[in-house]
Tab-separated table of N, CA and C and ligand atoms in Angstrom:
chain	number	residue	atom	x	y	z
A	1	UNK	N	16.358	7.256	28.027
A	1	UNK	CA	15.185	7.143	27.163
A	1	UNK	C	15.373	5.994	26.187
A	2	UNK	N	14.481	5.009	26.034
A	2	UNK	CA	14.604	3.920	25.038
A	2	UNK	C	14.323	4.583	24.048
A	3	UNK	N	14.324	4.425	22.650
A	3	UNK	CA	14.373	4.294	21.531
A	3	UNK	C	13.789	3.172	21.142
A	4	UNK	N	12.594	3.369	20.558
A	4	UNK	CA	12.035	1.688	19.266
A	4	UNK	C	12.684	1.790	18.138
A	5	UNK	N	13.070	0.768	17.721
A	5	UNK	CA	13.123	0.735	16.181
A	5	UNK	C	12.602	0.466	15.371
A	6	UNK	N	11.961	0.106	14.589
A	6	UNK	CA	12.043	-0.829	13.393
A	6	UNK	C	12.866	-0.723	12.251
A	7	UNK	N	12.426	-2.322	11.426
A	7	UNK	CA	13.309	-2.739	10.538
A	7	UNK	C	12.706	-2.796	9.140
A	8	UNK	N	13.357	-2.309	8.287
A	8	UNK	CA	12.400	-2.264	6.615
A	8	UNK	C	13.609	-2.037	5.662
A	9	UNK	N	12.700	-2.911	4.501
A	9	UNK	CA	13.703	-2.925	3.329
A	9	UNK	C	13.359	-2.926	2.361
A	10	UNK	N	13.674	-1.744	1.289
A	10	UNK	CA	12.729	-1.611	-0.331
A	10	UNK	C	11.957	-2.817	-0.992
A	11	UNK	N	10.837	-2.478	-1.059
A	11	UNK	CA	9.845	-3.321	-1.780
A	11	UNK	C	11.252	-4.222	-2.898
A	12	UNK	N	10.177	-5.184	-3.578
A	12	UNK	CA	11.230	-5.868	-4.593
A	12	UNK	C	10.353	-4.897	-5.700
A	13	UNK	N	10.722	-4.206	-6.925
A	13	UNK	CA	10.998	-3.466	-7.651
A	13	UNK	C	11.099	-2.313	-7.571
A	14	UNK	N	10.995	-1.491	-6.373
A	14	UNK	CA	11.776	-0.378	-6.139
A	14	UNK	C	12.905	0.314	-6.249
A	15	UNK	N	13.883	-0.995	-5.700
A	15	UNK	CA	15.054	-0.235	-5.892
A	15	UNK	C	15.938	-1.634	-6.668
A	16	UNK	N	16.855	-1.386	-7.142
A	16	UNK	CA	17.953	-2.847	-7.469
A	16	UNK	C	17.505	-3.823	-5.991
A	17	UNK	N	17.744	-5.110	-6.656
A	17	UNK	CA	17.917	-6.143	-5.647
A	17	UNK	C	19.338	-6.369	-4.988
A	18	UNK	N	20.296	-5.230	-5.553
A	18	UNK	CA	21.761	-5.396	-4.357
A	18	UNK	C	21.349	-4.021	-3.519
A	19	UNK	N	20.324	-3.376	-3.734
A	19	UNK	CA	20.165	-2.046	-2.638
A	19	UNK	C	19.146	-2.571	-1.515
A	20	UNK	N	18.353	-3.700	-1.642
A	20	UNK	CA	17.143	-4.103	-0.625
A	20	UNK	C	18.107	-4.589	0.427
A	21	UNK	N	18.361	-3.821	1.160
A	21	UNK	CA	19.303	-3.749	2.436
A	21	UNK	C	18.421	-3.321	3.219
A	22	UNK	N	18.481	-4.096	4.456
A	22	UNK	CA	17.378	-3.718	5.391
A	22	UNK	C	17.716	-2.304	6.368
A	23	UNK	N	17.292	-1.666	6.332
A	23	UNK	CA	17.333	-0.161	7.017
A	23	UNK	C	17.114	-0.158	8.477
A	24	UNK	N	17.448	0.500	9.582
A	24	UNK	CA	16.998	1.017	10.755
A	24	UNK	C	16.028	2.252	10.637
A	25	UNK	N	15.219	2.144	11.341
A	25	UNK	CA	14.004	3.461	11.589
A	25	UNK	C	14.148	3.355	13.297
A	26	UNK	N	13.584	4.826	13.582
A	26	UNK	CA	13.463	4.962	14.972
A	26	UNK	C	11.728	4.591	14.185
A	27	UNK	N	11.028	4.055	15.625
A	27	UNK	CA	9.362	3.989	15.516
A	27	UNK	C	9.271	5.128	15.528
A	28	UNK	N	8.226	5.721	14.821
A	28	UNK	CA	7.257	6.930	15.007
A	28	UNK	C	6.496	7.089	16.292
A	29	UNK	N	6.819	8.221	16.901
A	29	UNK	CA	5.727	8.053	18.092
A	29	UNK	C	4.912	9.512	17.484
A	30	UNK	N	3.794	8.608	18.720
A	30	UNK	CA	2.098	9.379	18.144
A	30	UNK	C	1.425	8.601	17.400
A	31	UNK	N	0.397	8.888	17.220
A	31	UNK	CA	-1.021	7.700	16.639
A	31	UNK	C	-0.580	8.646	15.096
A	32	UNK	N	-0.216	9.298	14.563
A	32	UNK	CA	0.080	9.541	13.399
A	32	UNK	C	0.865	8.621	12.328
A	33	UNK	N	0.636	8.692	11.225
A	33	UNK	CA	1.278	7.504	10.363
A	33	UNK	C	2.071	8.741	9.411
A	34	UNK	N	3.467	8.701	9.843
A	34	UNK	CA	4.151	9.460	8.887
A	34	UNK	C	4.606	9.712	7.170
A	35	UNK	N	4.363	10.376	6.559
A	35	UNK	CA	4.099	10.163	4.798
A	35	UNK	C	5.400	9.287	4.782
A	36	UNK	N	6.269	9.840	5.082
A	36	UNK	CA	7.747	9.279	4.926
A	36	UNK	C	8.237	8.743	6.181
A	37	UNK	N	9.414	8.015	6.130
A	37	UNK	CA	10.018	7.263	7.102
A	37	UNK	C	11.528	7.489	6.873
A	38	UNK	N	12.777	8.009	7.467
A	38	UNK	CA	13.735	7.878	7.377
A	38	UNK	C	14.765	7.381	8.324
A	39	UNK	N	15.124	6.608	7.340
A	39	UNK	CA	16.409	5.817	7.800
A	39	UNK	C	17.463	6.167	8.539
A	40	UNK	N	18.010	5.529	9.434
A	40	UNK	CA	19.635	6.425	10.476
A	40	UNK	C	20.119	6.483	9.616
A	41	UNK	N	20.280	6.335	8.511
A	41	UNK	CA	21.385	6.363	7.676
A	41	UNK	C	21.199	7.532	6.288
A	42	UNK	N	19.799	8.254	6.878
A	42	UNK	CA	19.390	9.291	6.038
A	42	UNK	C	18.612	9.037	4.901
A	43	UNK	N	18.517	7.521	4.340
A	43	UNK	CA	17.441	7.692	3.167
A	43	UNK	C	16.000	7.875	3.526
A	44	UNK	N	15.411	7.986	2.510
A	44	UNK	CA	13.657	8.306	3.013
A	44	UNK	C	13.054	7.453	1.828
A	45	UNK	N	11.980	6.873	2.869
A	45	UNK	CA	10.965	5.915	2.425
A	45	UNK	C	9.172	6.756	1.844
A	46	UNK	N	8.788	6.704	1.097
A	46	UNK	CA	7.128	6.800	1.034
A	46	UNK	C	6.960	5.522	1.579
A	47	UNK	N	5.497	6.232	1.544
A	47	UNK	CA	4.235	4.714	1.856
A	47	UNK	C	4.177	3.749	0.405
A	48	UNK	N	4.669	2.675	0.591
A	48	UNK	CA	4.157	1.897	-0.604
A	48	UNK	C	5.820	1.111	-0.864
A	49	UNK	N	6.685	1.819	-0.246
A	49	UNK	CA	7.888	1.974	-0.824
A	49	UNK	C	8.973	0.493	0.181
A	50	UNK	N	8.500	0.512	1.088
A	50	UNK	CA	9.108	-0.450	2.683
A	50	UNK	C	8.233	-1.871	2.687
A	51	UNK	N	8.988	-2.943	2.966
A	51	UNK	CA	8.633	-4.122	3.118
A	51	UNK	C	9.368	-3.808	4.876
A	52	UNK	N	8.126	-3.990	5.563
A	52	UNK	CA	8.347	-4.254	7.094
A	52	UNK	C	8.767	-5.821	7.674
A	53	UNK	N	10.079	-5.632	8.504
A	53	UNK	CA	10.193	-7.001	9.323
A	53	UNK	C	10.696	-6.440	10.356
A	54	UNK	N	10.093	-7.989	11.201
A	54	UNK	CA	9.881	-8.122	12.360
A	54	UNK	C	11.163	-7.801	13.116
A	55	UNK	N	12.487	-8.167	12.474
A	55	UNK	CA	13.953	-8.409	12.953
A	55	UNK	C	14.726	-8.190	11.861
A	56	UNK	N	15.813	-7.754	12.286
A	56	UNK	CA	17.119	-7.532	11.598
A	56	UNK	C	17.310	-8.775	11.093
A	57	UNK	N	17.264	-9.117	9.609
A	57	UNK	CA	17.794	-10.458	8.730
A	57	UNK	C	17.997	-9.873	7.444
A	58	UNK	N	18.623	-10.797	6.844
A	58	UNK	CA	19.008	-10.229	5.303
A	58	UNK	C	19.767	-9.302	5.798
A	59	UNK	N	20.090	-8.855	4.257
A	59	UNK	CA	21.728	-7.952	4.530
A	59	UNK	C	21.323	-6.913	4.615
A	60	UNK	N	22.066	-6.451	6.010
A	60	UNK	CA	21.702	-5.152	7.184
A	60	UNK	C	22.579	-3.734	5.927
A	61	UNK	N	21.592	-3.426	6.055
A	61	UNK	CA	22.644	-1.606	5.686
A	61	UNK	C	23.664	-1.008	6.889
A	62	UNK	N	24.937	-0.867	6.447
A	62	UNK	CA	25.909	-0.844	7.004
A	62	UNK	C	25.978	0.660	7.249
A	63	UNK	N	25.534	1.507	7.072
A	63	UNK	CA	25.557	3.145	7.434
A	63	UNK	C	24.430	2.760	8.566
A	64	UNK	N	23.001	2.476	8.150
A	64	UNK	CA	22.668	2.003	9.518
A	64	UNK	C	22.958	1.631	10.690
A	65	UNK	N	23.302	0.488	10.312
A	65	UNK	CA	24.311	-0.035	11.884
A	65	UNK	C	25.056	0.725	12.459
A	66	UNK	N	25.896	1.342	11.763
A	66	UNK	CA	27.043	2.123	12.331
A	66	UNK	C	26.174	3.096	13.478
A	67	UNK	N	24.569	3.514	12.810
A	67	UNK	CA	24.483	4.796	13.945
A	67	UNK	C	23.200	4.237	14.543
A	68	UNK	N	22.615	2.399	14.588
A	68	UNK	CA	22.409	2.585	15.738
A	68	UNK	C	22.837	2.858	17.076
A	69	UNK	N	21.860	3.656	18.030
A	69	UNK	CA	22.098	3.521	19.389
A	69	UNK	C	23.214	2.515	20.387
A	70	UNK	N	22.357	1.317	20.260
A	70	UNK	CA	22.802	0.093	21.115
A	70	UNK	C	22.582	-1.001	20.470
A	71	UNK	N	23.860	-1.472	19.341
A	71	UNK	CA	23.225	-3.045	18.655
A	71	UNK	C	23.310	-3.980	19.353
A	72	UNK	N	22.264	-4.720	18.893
A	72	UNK	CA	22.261	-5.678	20.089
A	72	UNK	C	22.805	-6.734	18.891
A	73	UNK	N	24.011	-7.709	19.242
A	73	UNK	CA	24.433	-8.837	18.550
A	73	UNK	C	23.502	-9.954	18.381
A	74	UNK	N	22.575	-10.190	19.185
A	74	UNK	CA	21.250	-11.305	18.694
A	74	UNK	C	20.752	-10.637	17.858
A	75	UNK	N	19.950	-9.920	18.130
A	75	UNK	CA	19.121	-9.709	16.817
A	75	UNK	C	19.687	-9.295	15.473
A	76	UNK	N	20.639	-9.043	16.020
A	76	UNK	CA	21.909	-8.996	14.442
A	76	UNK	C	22.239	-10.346	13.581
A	77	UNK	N	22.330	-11.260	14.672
A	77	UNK	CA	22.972	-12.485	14.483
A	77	UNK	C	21.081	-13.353	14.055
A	78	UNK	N	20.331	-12.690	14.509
A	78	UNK	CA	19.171	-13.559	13.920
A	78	UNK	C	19.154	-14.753	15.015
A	79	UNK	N	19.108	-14.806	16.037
A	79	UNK	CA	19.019	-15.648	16.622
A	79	UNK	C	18.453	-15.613	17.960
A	80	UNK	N	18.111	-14.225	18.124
A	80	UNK	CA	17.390	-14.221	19.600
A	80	UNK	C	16.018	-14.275	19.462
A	81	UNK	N	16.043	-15.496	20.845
A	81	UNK	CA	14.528	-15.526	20.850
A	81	UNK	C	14.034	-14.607	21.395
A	82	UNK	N	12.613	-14.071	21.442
A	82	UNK	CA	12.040	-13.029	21.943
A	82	UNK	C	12.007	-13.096	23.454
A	83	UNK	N	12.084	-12.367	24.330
A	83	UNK	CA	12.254	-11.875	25.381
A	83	UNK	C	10.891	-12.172	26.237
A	84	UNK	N	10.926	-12.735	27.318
A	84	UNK	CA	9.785	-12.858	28.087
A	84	UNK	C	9.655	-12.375	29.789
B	1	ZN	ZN1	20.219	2.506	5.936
């Protein structure tokens, strides 16, 4: 079974600017938009609270990583082009 991810990282005045560490999320499946969003690494997001990107950049949260699935070293490394 694949797994989606996405990638998000505390708004800028949310949290300190040494905590805006970009997080892992599994995607939500279902047409539902979940109140909260939590992180592999166990924190939880509200709505209002996550700056969404496209790719893993900026400094990755390291409890994250540890429990993705399957890291992939490009998109870690910021350098893979998208897949065709
Ligand atoms: Zn995290």
């Amino acid at each position: 079974m694949t797994i989606r991810l996405v990638f998000g990282r505390p708004l800028p005045g949310t949290v300190g600017e040494t905590r805006r560490v970009v997080h892992v999320f599994e995607a939500p499946t279902g047409d539902e938009v979940p109140e909260r969003l939590t992180a592999l690494c166990g924190l939880s997001f509200g709505a209002g609270e996550l700056e969404r990107l496209d790719a893993l950049r900026g400094m990755p949260c390291e409890s994250c990583l540890h429990r993705t699935p399957t890291p992939d070293p490009e998109l870690i490394d910021g350098v893979a082009e998208p897949r065709r």
